[in-house]
Short mmCIF file of C-alpha atoms in Angstrom, two decimals:
data_model
loop_
_atom_site.label_atom_id
_atom_site.label_comp_id
_atom_site.label_asym_id
_atom_site.label_seq_id
_atom_site.Cartn_x
_atom_site.Cartn_y
_atom_site.Cartn_z
CA MET U 1 0.02 0.08 0.40
CA LYS U 2 2.62 2.40 0.73
CA LYS U 3 4.94 1.48 -2.67
CA SER U 4 1.38 2.63 -4.63
CA VAL U 5 0.89 5.62 -1.97
CA LEU U 6 4.65 6.48 -2.90
CA LEU U 7 4.20 5.13 -7.41
CA LEU U 8 1.25 7.62 -7.52
CA LEU U 9 2.55 10.38 -5.39
CA ALA U 10 5.82 10.23 -7.70
CA VAL U 11 3.80 10.34 -11.24
CA SER U 12 1.57 13.54 -9.27
CA ALA U 13 5.23 14.79 -8.80
CA ILE U 14 5.70 14.45 -12.76
CA LEU U 15 3.05 15.97 -13.94
CA PHE U 16 3.17 18.63 -11.68
CA VAL U 17 6.67 19.47 -13.46
CA VAL U 18 5.37 18.88 -17.08
CA SER U 19 2.95 21.24 -16.15
CA CYS U 20 4.25 24.35 -14.29
CA GLY U 21 7.29 23.56 -17.10
CA THR U 22 5.08 25.38 -20.02
CA THR U 23 7.32 27.75 -21.79
CA PRO U 24 5.31 31.66 -22.63
CA GLU U 25 6.67 30.95 -26.17
CA GLU U 26 4.75 26.39 -26.43
CA TYR U 27 2.06 28.06 -25.37
CA TYR U 28 3.11 30.55 -28.75
CA LYS U 29 4.13 28.39 -30.73
CA THR U 30 0.66 25.70 -30.07
CA ALA U 31 -1.07 28.76 -30.97
CA GLN U 32 0.42 29.38 -34.29
CA SER U 33 -0.52 26.25 -35.10
CA GLN U 34 -4.14 27.00 -34.16
CA TYR U 35 -4.85 29.68 -36.01
CA ASP U 36 -3.22 28.77 -39.33
CA GLU U 37 -5.76 25.92 -38.81
CA LYS U 38 -8.12 27.93 -37.50
CA ASN U 39 -8.55 26.54 -34.52
CA TYR U 40 -9.06 29.90 -32.43
CA ILE U 41 -10.98 28.86 -29.59
CA GLU U 42 -7.79 26.56 -28.50
CA ALA U 43 -5.40 29.42 -29.60
CA LEU U 44 -7.24 31.71 -27.20
CA THR U 45 -6.56 29.47 -24.68
CA ASN U 46 -3.31 28.57 -25.22
CA LEU U 47 -2.49 32.89 -26.14
CA ASN U 48 -4.70 33.55 -22.47
CA LYS U 49 -2.51 31.45 -20.62
CA ALA U 50 1.02 32.47 -22.67
CA ILE U 51 0.14 36.06 -21.49
CA GLU U 52 -1.11 34.73 -17.97
CA LYS U 53 3.12 33.58 -17.25
CA ASP U 54 5.04 36.65 -19.40
CA VAL U 55 2.52 39.51 -19.66
CA LYS U 56 5.00 41.50 -21.71
CA PHE U 57 4.35 39.09 -24.35
CA SER U 58 4.01 40.94 -27.46
CA ASP U 59 3.87 39.20 -29.87
CA ALA U 60 1.35 37.01 -28.45
CA TYR U 61 -0.91 40.56 -27.94
CA PHE U 62 0.07 39.97 -31.30
CA LEU U 63 -1.66 37.24 -33.09
CA ARG U 64 -4.90 37.52 -29.88
CA THR U 65 -5.38 40.31 -31.57
CA LYS U 66 -6.35 38.19 -35.13
CA VAL U 67 -7.58 35.55 -32.63
CA LYS U 68 -9.56 38.41 -31.70
CA ALA U 69 -10.83 39.81 -35.11
CA LYS U 70 -11.42 36.42 -36.03
CA THR U 71 -14.27 35.31 -33.05
CA GLY U 72 -16.04 39.28 -33.76
CA ASP U 73 -14.45 41.03 -30.78
CA LEU U 74 -12.99 43.94 -32.26
CA THR U 75 -12.92 45.98 -29.55
CA GLY U 76 -10.97 42.74 -27.41
CA ALA U 77 -8.26 43.57 -30.98
CA MET U 78 -7.79 46.82 -30.26
CA LYS U 79 -6.51 46.51 -26.90
CA ASP U 80 -3.89 43.86 -27.29
CA LEU U 81 -3.28 45.32 -30.53
CA ASP U 82 -2.44 48.54 -28.10
CA LEU U 83 -0.82 45.87 -25.68
CA ALA U 84 1.65 44.42 -28.79
CA ILE U 85 2.54 47.97 -29.06
CA LYS U 86 3.24 49.18 -25.47
CA TYR U 87 5.42 45.89 -24.17
CA ASN U 88 7.37 46.58 -28.12
CA PRO U 89 6.99 49.70 -29.60
CA LYS U 90 9.23 48.33 -32.20
CA ASN U 91 6.43 46.04 -33.71
CA TYR U 92 5.98 47.43 -37.11
CA SER U 93 3.56 44.66 -37.42
CA ALA U 94 1.26 45.46 -35.00
CA LEU U 95 1.84 49.33 -35.43
CA TYR U 96 1.29 48.74 -39.60
CA GLN U 97 -3.05 46.43 -38.79
CA ARG U 98 -3.32 49.58 -36.10
CA GLY U 99 -3.03 52.64 -39.24
CA LEU U 100 -5.23 50.84 -40.93
CA ALA U 101 -7.74 49.70 -37.48
CA LYS U 102 -7.61 53.37 -37.77
CA ALA U 103 -7.94 54.08 -41.50
CA GLN U 104 -11.24 52.13 -41.45
CA GLU U 105 -12.93 53.86 -39.23
CA ARG U 106 -11.27 57.25 -40.72
CA ASN U 107 -9.22 58.51 -37.83
CA TYR U 108 -6.70 58.67 -40.84
CA GLU U 109 -4.70 61.38 -39.04
CA ALA U 110 -4.05 58.07 -36.49
CA ALA U 111 -3.23 56.69 -38.88
CA ILE U 112 -0.30 58.31 -40.82
CA ARG U 113 0.68 58.66 -36.91
CA ASP U 114 1.35 54.95 -37.36
CA TYR U 115 1.96 54.94 -40.73
CA ASP U 116 5.11 56.14 -40.04
CA LYS U 117 5.86 55.14 -36.87
CA THR U 118 5.81 51.49 -39.51
CA LEU U 119 8.31 52.99 -42.28
CA LYS U 120 10.64 54.23 -39.53
CA LEU U 121 10.58 50.58 -38.40
CA ASN U 122 10.92 48.91 -41.35
CA PRO U 123 11.17 52.12 -44.55
CA LYS U 124 10.89 48.96 -47.33
CA LEU U 125 7.03 48.05 -46.75
CA PRO U 126 5.13 48.38 -49.49
CA ASP U 127 2.10 47.96 -48.42
CA ALA U 128 2.52 50.08 -45.56
CA LEU U 129 3.60 53.43 -48.08
CA PHE U 130 0.50 51.89 -50.16
CA SER U 131 -2.23 52.11 -47.09
CA ARG U 132 0.08 56.23 -46.31
CA GLY U 133 -1.05 57.87 -49.36
CA PHE U 134 -4.36 56.21 -49.73
CA ALA U 135 -5.10 58.28 -45.71
CA ARG U 136 -3.44 61.16 -47.31
CA TYR U 137 -5.14 61.39 -50.51
CA SER U 138 -9.24 61.20 -48.06
CA LEU U 139 -7.13 63.74 -46.67
CA GLY U 140 -6.62 65.57 -49.15
CA ASP U 141 -3.11 65.65 -49.71
CA TYR U 142 -3.00 64.82 -53.29
CA TYR U 143 0.60 65.05 -53.95
CA GLY U 144 1.59 63.58 -51.23
CA ALA U 145 -0.41 60.58 -51.74
CA ILE U 146 0.89 60.30 -54.82
CA ASP U 147 5.08 59.91 -53.38
CA ASP U 148 3.69 57.52 -50.86
CA TYR U 149 2.44 55.58 -54.61
CA THR U 150 5.78 56.64 -56.50
CA ARG U 151 7.85 55.22 -53.50
CA SER U 152 5.30 52.30 -53.26
CA LEU U 153 5.11 50.80 -57.11
CA ASP U 154 9.29 51.21 -56.70
CA MET U 155 8.72 48.14 -54.54
CA ASN U 156 5.99 46.52 -55.95
CA GLN U 157 3.92 46.96 -58.97
CA SER U 158 0.64 46.33 -58.41
CA ALA U 159 -2.28 47.45 -60.00
CA ALA U 160 -4.08 48.77 -57.40
CA VAL U 161 -1.80 51.04 -56.45
CA PHE U 162 -1.18 52.22 -60.14
CA CYS U 163 -5.19 52.55 -60.01
CA ASN U 164 -5.20 55.43 -56.98
CA ARG U 165 -1.97 56.82 -58.08
CA ALA U 166 -3.87 57.37 -61.45
CA ILE U 167 -7.81 58.64 -59.33
CA ALA U 168 -5.30 60.67 -57.84
CA ASN U 169 -3.51 62.70 -61.18
CA ASP U 170 -7.16 62.76 -61.82
CA ASP U 171 -8.58 64.77 -59.85
CA LEU U 172 -4.95 67.24 -60.11
CA GLY U 173 -6.23 67.30 -64.00
CA GLU U 174 -3.40 65.38 -64.99
CA ASN U 175 -4.79 63.68 -67.58
CA ILE U 176 -1.33 62.02 -68.91
CA ALA U 177 0.02 61.05 -66.18
CA ALA U 178 -4.03 59.43 -65.23
CA MET U 179 -4.35 57.68 -68.58
CA ARG U 180 -1.25 56.31 -67.98
CA ASP U 181 -1.62 54.46 -64.79
CA TYR U 182 -4.40 53.55 -65.15
CA SER U 183 -3.55 51.44 -68.73
CA LYS U 184 -0.35 49.82 -66.66
CA ALA U 185 -3.21 49.26 -64.33
CA ILE U 186 -5.26 47.02 -66.70
CA LEU U 187 -1.74 46.04 -68.44
CA ILE U 188 -1.21 43.74 -64.61
CA ASN U 189 -4.95 43.07 -63.65
CA PRO U 190 -6.84 42.27 -67.23
CA LYS U 191 -10.14 41.76 -65.40
CA PHE U 192 -9.31 45.06 -63.04
CA ALA U 193 -13.16 46.41 -63.63
CA GLU U 194 -12.87 49.71 -62.39
CA ALA U 195 -9.63 50.34 -63.45
CA TYR U 196 -11.08 50.38 -66.95
CA PHE U 197 -14.54 52.85 -65.71
CA ASN U 198 -12.18 54.85 -64.31
CA ARG U 199 -10.24 55.20 -67.73
CA GLY U 200 -13.31 55.82 -70.05
CA SER U 201 -14.83 58.60 -68.01
CA LEU U 202 -11.23 60.15 -68.22
CA LYS U 203 -12.00 59.62 -71.91
CA PHE U 204 -15.61 60.65 -71.51
CA GLU U 205 -13.83 63.84 -69.88
CA GLU U 206 -11.48 64.82 -73.01
CA ASN U 207 -14.26 63.90 -75.46
CA ASP U 208 -13.67 60.23 -76.86
CA VAL U 209 -16.87 59.30 -75.90
CA GLN U 210 -16.42 55.23 -77.91
CA GLY U 211 -12.98 54.62 -76.26
CA ALA U 212 -15.18 55.76 -73.46
CA CYS U 213 -18.18 53.09 -74.01
CA GLN U 214 -14.68 50.57 -74.89
CA ASP U 215 -13.76 50.86 -71.82
CA TRP U 216 -16.50 51.11 -69.97
CA GLN U 217 -18.24 47.45 -71.38
CA ILE U 218 -15.60 45.96 -70.82
CA ALA U 219 -16.26 47.61 -67.28
CA ALA U 220 -19.60 46.37 -67.80
CA ASP U 221 -19.15 42.63 -68.47
CA LEU U 222 -17.10 42.75 -65.62
CA GLY U 223 -20.78 42.87 -64.04
CA LEU U 224 -19.91 46.76 -62.85
CA GLU U 225 -23.16 48.01 -62.24
CA PRO U 226 -22.82 52.35 -62.77
CA ALA U 227 -20.56 50.99 -66.32
CA LYS U 228 -24.28 49.70 -66.58
CA GLU U 229 -25.29 52.95 -66.79
CA MET U 230 -22.77 55.23 -68.44
CA LEU U 231 -23.85 52.74 -71.14
CA ALA U 232 -27.04 53.23 -71.42
CA LYS U 233 -26.24 56.76 -71.50
CA TYR U 234 -24.14 57.67 -73.42
CA LYS U 235 -23.71 54.39 -75.85
CA LYS U 236 -24.84 54.60 -79.50
CA ASN U 237 -27.72 52.00 -80.77
#
């Protein structure tokens, strides 16, 4: 009987040691795998354990941000994002995500501040330049937007960036530059309905109604409703 009791105590002690020996990093790695597998509830449990063991674990807060966003807890996600940055001010990925979140709220000034910090830490992020360009455009800073879009394109030739730079040039009356960028966007993505529509609208402004209708027809064929409306109004039978 004594041997059984001692054996039981020994087993319990081993289990206790194993349980207590799990590090925050191990919980985090498990949670990362679960997140990748879309097991968000299990990932959240392991991230909570990681943070309980290390309350300054910036990467765990950042991953928990993404988990909470996936499960609809946007308020909790924002709180975790702030904590991820608090415990690691050089976490440029977290800064960039917070900038995106603020831009979604149309708080473009705050978004730009986070994008600035992001790019100071890592200047070679074309997406951050693109996002800051959009924020600047939204505030009416078309020249600033064009500068960011150009720097982004220097790193990555993107149809969306070409199209956005075209829009900014279009608003400034730089029709040649705008036309060129719309065409580049279409060359990269031949199914970019908005680029066809915008190029068609620019052609219409320049009194090229036939060229405009040709672009609108392609945009309409790609399912863009405003293009169908313009065709109904201006296309000759």
